[in-house]
Coordinates of C-alpha atoms and ligand atoms in Angstrom, one line a residue:
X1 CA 0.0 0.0 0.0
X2 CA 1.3 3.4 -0.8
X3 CA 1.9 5.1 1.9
X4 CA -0.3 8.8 2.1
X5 CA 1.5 12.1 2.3
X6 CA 0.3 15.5 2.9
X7 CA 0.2 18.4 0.7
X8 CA 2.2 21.6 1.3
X9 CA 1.1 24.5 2.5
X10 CA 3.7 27.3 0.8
X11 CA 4.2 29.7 2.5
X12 CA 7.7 30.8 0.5
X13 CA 5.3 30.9 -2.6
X14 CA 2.5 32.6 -1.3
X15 CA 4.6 35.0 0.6
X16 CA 6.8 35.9 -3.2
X17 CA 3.5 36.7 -4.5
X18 CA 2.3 38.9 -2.1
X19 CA 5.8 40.5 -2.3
X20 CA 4.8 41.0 -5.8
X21 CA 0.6 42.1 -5.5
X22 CA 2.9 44.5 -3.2
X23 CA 5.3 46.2 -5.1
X24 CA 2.8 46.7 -8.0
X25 CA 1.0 48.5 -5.2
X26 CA 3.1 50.7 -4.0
X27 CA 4.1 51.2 -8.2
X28 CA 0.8 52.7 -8.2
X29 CA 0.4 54.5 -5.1
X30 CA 4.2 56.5 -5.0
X31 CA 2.9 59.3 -7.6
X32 CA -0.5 60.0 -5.1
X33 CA 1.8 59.8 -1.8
X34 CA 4.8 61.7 -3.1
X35 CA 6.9 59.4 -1.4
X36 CA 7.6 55.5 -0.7
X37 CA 6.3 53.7 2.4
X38 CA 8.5 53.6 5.0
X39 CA 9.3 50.5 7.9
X40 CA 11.3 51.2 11.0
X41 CA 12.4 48.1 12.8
X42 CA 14.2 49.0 16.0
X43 CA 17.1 46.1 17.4
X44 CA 18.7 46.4 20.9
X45 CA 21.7 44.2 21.7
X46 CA 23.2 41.7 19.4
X47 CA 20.8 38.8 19.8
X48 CA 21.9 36.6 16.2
X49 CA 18.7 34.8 15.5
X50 CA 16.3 38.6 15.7
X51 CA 19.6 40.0 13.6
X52 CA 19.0 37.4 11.3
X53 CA 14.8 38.1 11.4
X54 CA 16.0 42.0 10.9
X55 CA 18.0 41.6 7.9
X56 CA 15.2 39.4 6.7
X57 CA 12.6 41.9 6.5
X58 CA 14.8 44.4 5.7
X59 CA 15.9 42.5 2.4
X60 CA 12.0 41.9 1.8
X61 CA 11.6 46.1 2.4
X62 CA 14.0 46.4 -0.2
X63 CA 12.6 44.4 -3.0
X64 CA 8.9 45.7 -2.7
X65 CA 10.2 49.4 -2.6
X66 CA 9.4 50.0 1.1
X67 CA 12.1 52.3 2.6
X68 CA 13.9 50.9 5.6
X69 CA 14.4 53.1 8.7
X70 CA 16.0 50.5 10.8
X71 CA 17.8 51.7 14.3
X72 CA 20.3 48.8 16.1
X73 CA 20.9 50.2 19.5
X74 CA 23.6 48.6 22.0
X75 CA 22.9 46.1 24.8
X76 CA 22.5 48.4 27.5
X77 CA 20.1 51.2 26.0
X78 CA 17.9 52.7 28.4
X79 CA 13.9 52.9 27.9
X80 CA 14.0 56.6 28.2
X81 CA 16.2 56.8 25.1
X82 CA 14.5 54.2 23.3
X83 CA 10.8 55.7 24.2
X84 CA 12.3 58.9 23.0
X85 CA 13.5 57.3 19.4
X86 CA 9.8 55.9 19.0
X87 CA 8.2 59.4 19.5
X88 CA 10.0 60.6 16.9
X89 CA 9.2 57.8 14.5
X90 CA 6.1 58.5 15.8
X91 CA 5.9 62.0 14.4
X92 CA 7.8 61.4 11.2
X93 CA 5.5 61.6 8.0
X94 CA 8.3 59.0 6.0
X95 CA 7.7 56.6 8.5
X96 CA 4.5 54.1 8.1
X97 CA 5.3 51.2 10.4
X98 CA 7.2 50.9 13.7
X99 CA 8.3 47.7 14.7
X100 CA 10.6 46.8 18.2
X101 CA 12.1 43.5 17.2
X102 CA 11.5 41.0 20.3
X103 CA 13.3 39.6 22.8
X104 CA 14.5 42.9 24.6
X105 CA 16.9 42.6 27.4
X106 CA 16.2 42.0 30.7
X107 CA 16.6 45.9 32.2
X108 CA 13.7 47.0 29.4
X109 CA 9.9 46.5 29.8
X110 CA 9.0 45.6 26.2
X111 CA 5.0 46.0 26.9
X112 CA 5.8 49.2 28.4
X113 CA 8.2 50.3 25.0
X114 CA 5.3 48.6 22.9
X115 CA 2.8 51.3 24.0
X116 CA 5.0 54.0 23.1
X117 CA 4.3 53.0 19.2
X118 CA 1.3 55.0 17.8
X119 CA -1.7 52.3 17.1
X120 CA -2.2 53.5 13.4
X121 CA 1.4 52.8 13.1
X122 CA 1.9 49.1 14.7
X123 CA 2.5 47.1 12.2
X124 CA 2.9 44.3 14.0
X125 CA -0.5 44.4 15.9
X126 CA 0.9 44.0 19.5
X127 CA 0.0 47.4 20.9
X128 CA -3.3 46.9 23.0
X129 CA -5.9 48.9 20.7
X130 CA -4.8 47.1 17.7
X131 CA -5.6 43.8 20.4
X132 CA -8.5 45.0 21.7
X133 CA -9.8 46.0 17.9
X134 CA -9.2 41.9 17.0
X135 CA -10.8 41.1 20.2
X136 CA -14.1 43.2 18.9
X137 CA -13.6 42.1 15.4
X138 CA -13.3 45.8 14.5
X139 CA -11.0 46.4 11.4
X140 CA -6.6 47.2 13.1
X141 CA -3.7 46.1 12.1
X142 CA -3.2 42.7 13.1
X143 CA -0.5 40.4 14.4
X144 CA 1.6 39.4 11.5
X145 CA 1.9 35.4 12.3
X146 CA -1.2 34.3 13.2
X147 CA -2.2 36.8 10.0
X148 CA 0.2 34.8 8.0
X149 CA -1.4 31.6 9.1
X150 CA -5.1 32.5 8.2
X151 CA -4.1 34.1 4.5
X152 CA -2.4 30.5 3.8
X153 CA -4.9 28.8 5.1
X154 CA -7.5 31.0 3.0
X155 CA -5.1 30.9 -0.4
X156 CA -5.6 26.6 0.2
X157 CA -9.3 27.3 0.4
X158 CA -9.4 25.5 3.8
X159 CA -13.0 25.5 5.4
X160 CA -12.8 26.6 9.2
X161 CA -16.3 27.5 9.9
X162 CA -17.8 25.0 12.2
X163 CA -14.3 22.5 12.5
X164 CA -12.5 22.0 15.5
X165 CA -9.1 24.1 15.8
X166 CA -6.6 23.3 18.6
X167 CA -4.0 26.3 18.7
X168 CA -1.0 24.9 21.1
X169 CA 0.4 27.7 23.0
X170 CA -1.1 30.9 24.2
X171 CA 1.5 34.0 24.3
X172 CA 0.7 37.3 23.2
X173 CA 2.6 37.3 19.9
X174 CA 0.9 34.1 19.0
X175 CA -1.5 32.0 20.5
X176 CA -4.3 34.2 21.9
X177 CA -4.4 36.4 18.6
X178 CA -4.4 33.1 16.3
X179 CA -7.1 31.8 18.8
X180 CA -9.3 35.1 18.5
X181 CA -8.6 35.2 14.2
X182 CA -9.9 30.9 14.5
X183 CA -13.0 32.0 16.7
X184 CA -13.8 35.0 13.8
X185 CA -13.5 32.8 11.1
X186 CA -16.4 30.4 13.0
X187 CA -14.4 27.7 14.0
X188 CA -14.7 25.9 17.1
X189 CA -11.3 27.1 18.9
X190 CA -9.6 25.1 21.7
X191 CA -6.9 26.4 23.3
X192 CA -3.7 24.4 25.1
X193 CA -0.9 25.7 27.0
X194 CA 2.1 24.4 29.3
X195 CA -0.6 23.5 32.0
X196 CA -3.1 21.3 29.6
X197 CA -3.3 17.7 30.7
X198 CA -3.9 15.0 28.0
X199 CA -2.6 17.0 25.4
X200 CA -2.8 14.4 22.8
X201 CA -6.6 13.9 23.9
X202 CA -7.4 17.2 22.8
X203 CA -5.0 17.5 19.8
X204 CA -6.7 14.6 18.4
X205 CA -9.9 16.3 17.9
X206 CA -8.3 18.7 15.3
X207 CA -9.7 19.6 12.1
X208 CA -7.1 22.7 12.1
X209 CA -4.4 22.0 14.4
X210 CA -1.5 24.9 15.4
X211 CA 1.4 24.5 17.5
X212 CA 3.3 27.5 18.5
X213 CA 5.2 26.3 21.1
X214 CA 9.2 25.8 20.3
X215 CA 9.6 22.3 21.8
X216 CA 11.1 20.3 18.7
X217 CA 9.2 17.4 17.3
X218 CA 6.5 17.8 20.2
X219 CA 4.1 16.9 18.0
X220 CA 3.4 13.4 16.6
X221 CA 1.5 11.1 14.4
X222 CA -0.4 9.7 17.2
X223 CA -1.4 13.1 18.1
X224 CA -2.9 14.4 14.8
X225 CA -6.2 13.3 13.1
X226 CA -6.5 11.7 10.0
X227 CA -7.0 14.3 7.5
X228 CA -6.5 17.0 10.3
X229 CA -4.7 20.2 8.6
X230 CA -1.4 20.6 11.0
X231 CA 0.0 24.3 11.0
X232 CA 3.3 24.6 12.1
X233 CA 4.4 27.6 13.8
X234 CA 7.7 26.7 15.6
X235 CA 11.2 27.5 15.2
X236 CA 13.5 25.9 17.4
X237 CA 17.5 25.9 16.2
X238 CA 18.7 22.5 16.9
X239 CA 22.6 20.8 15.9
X240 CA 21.6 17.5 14.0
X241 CA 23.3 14.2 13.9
X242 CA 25.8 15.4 11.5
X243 CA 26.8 18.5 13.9
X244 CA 25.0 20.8 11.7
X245 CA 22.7 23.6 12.8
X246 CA 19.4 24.1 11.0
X247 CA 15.7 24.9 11.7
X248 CA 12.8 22.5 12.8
X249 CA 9.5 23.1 13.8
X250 CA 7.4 21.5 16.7
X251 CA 6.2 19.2 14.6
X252 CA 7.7 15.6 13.4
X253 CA 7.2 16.7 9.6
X254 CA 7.5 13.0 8.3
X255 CA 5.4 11.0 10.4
X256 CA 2.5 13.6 10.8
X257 CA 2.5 13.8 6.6
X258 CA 1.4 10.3 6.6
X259 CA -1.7 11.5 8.7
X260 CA -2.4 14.7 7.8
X261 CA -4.0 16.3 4.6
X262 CA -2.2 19.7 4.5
X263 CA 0.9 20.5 6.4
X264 CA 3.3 23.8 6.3
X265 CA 7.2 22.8 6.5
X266 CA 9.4 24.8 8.4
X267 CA 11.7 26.7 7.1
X268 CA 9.6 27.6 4.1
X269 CA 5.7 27.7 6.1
X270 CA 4.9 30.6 8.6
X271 CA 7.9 32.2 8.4
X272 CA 7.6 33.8 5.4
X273 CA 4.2 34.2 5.9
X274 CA 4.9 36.4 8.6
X275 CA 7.2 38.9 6.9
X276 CA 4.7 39.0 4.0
X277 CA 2.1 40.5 6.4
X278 CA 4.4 42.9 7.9
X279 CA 5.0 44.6 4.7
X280 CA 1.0 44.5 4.0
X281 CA 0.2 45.8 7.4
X282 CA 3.0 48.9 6.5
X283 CA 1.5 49.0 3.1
X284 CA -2.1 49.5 4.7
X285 CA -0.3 52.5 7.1
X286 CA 1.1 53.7 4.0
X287 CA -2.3 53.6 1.9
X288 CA -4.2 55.6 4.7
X289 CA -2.3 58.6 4.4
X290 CA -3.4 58.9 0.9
X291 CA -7.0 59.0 2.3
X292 CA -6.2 60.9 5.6
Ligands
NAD301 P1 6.4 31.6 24.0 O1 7.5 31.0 24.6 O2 6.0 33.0 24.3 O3 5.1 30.7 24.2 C1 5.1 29.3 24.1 C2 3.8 28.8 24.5 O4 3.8 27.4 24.4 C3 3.3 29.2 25.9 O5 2.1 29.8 25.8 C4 3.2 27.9 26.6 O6 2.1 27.8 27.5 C5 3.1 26.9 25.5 N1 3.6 25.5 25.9 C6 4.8 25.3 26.5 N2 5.0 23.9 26.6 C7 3.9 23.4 26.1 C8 3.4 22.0 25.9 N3 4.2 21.0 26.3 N4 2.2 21.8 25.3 C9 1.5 22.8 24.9 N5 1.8 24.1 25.0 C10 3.0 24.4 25.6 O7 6.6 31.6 22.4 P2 6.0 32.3 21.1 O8 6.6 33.7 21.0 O9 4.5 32.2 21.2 O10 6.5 31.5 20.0 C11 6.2 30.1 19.9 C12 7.1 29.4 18.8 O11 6.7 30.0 17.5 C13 8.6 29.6 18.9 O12 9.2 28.5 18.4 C14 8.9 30.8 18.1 O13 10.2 30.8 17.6 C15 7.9 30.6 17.0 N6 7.5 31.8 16.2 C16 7.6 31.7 14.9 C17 7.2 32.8 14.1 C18 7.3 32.7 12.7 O14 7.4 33.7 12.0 N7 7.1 31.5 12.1 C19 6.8 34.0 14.7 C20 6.8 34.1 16.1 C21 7.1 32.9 16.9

């Protein structure tokens, strides 16, 4: 017997052509602006994997034709200096999105520096209007993974209305906003944290089933549904049998694309999909000011 595997969900794809609905965009909108939207990502401290995320976006800035404002600011930058940079940004017509790449060190209170950012410019959906908006289902800017996560779904034509979503962790940057976005698309949303007992009890009830967690290969065949649609949201950095480094999600990608119907891979899922709706969410900023 031939044994079943899943289909992709591709996220690099999806996320080139947004680049590309994007910059065709922003071809169009430049001469009614009078000026090219603009992304400030602000770095403190030398963390490698968020200088590897910045020079990410800022590459994916570059081909769509959004102007980078990027700041890196040493280790040991105080808030007042940092609240003070943001204020600006703020205030500064080039700029449409503000973005503090996350972790901060210890000394700095990131939800504190978070509500420094003006809502209308948070393009990653973190400050608490642009929460509280997705809480109401009133239209914000919204968070950009678990955005990422519904568009792919949505592009795969994946029903959700009435199905049984599990989303497997429960932060702020993930898990509750990808629990509210499940809940306004009519699904039936469950969600599991470090605390859940049973775990694979639950998990195999999913029709949808997301794990944003960062424990590698936590999930398994046993735990997934057959024809359950498994969203991997994970990154965890692990040296493999050869002493190489590379990426891996949470879940064990072979085994669970025997069971599954649609899987995303890591790298090459969420990731992507994550700086695509960044640089919509600034695009969005950007448009308003033609209409302000
Ligand atoms: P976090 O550490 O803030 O949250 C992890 C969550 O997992 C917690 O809510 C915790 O309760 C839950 N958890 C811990 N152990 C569990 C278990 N055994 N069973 C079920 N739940 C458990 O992390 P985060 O910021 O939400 O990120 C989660 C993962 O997603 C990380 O691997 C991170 O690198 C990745 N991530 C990826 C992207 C992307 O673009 N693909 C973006 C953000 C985060």
């Amino acid at each position: 017997m031939e044994t079943k595997t899943a289909q992709l969900l591709d996220g690099k794809a999806l996320g080139l052509k947004i680049h590309e609905q994007l910059s065709t965009k922003i071809a169009q909108l430049k001469s009614q602006v009078g000026r090219t939207p603009g992304l400030a990502v602000l770095m403190v401290g030398d963390n490698p994997a968020s200088a590897a995320y910045v020079r990410n976006k800022e590459r994916a800035c570059s081909k769509v034709g959004i102007t980078s404002f990027n700041r890196h600011f040493p280790g040991d930058t105080s808030f007042n200096e940092l609240q003070k940079v943001i204020h600006n940004l703020n205030s500064d017509e080039r700029v449409d999105g503000i973005l503090v790449q996350l972790p901060l060190p210890a000394h700095l209170d990131a939800v504190a520096l978070l509500h420094q950012i003006a809502p209308e410019k948070d393009v990653d959906g973190l400050h608490p209007l642009n929460l509280g908006k997705l809480l109401r289902g009133e239209p914000g800017l919204r968070s950009c993974t678990p955005a990422g996560v519904m568009r792919l779904l949505q592009e795969y034509s994946i029903p959700l209305e009435g199905k049984q979503a599990v989303v497997l962790g429960r932060s702020i940057l993930v898990g509750k906003p990808m629990s509210m976005m499940l809940l306004a698309a009519n699904a039936t949303v469950t969600m599991a944290h470090s605390r859940t007992q049973n775990l694979q009890d639950i998990t195999k009830n999913a029709d949808i089933l997301v794990s944003a967690v960062g424990i590698p290969q936590l999930i398994t065949a046993q735990m997934v549904k057959e024809g359950a649609v498994v969203v991997d949201v994970g990154i965890n950095r692990i040296t493999d049998e050869n002493g190489k480094s590379r990426l891996i999600g949470d879940v064990r990608f072979d085994e669970v694309a025997t069971v599954a119907d649609y899987l995303t891979p890591v790298p090459g899922g969420i990731g992507p999909m994550t700086v695509a709706m960044l640089l919509e969410n600034t695009v969005s900023s950007y448009q308003l000011t033609v209409n302000s």
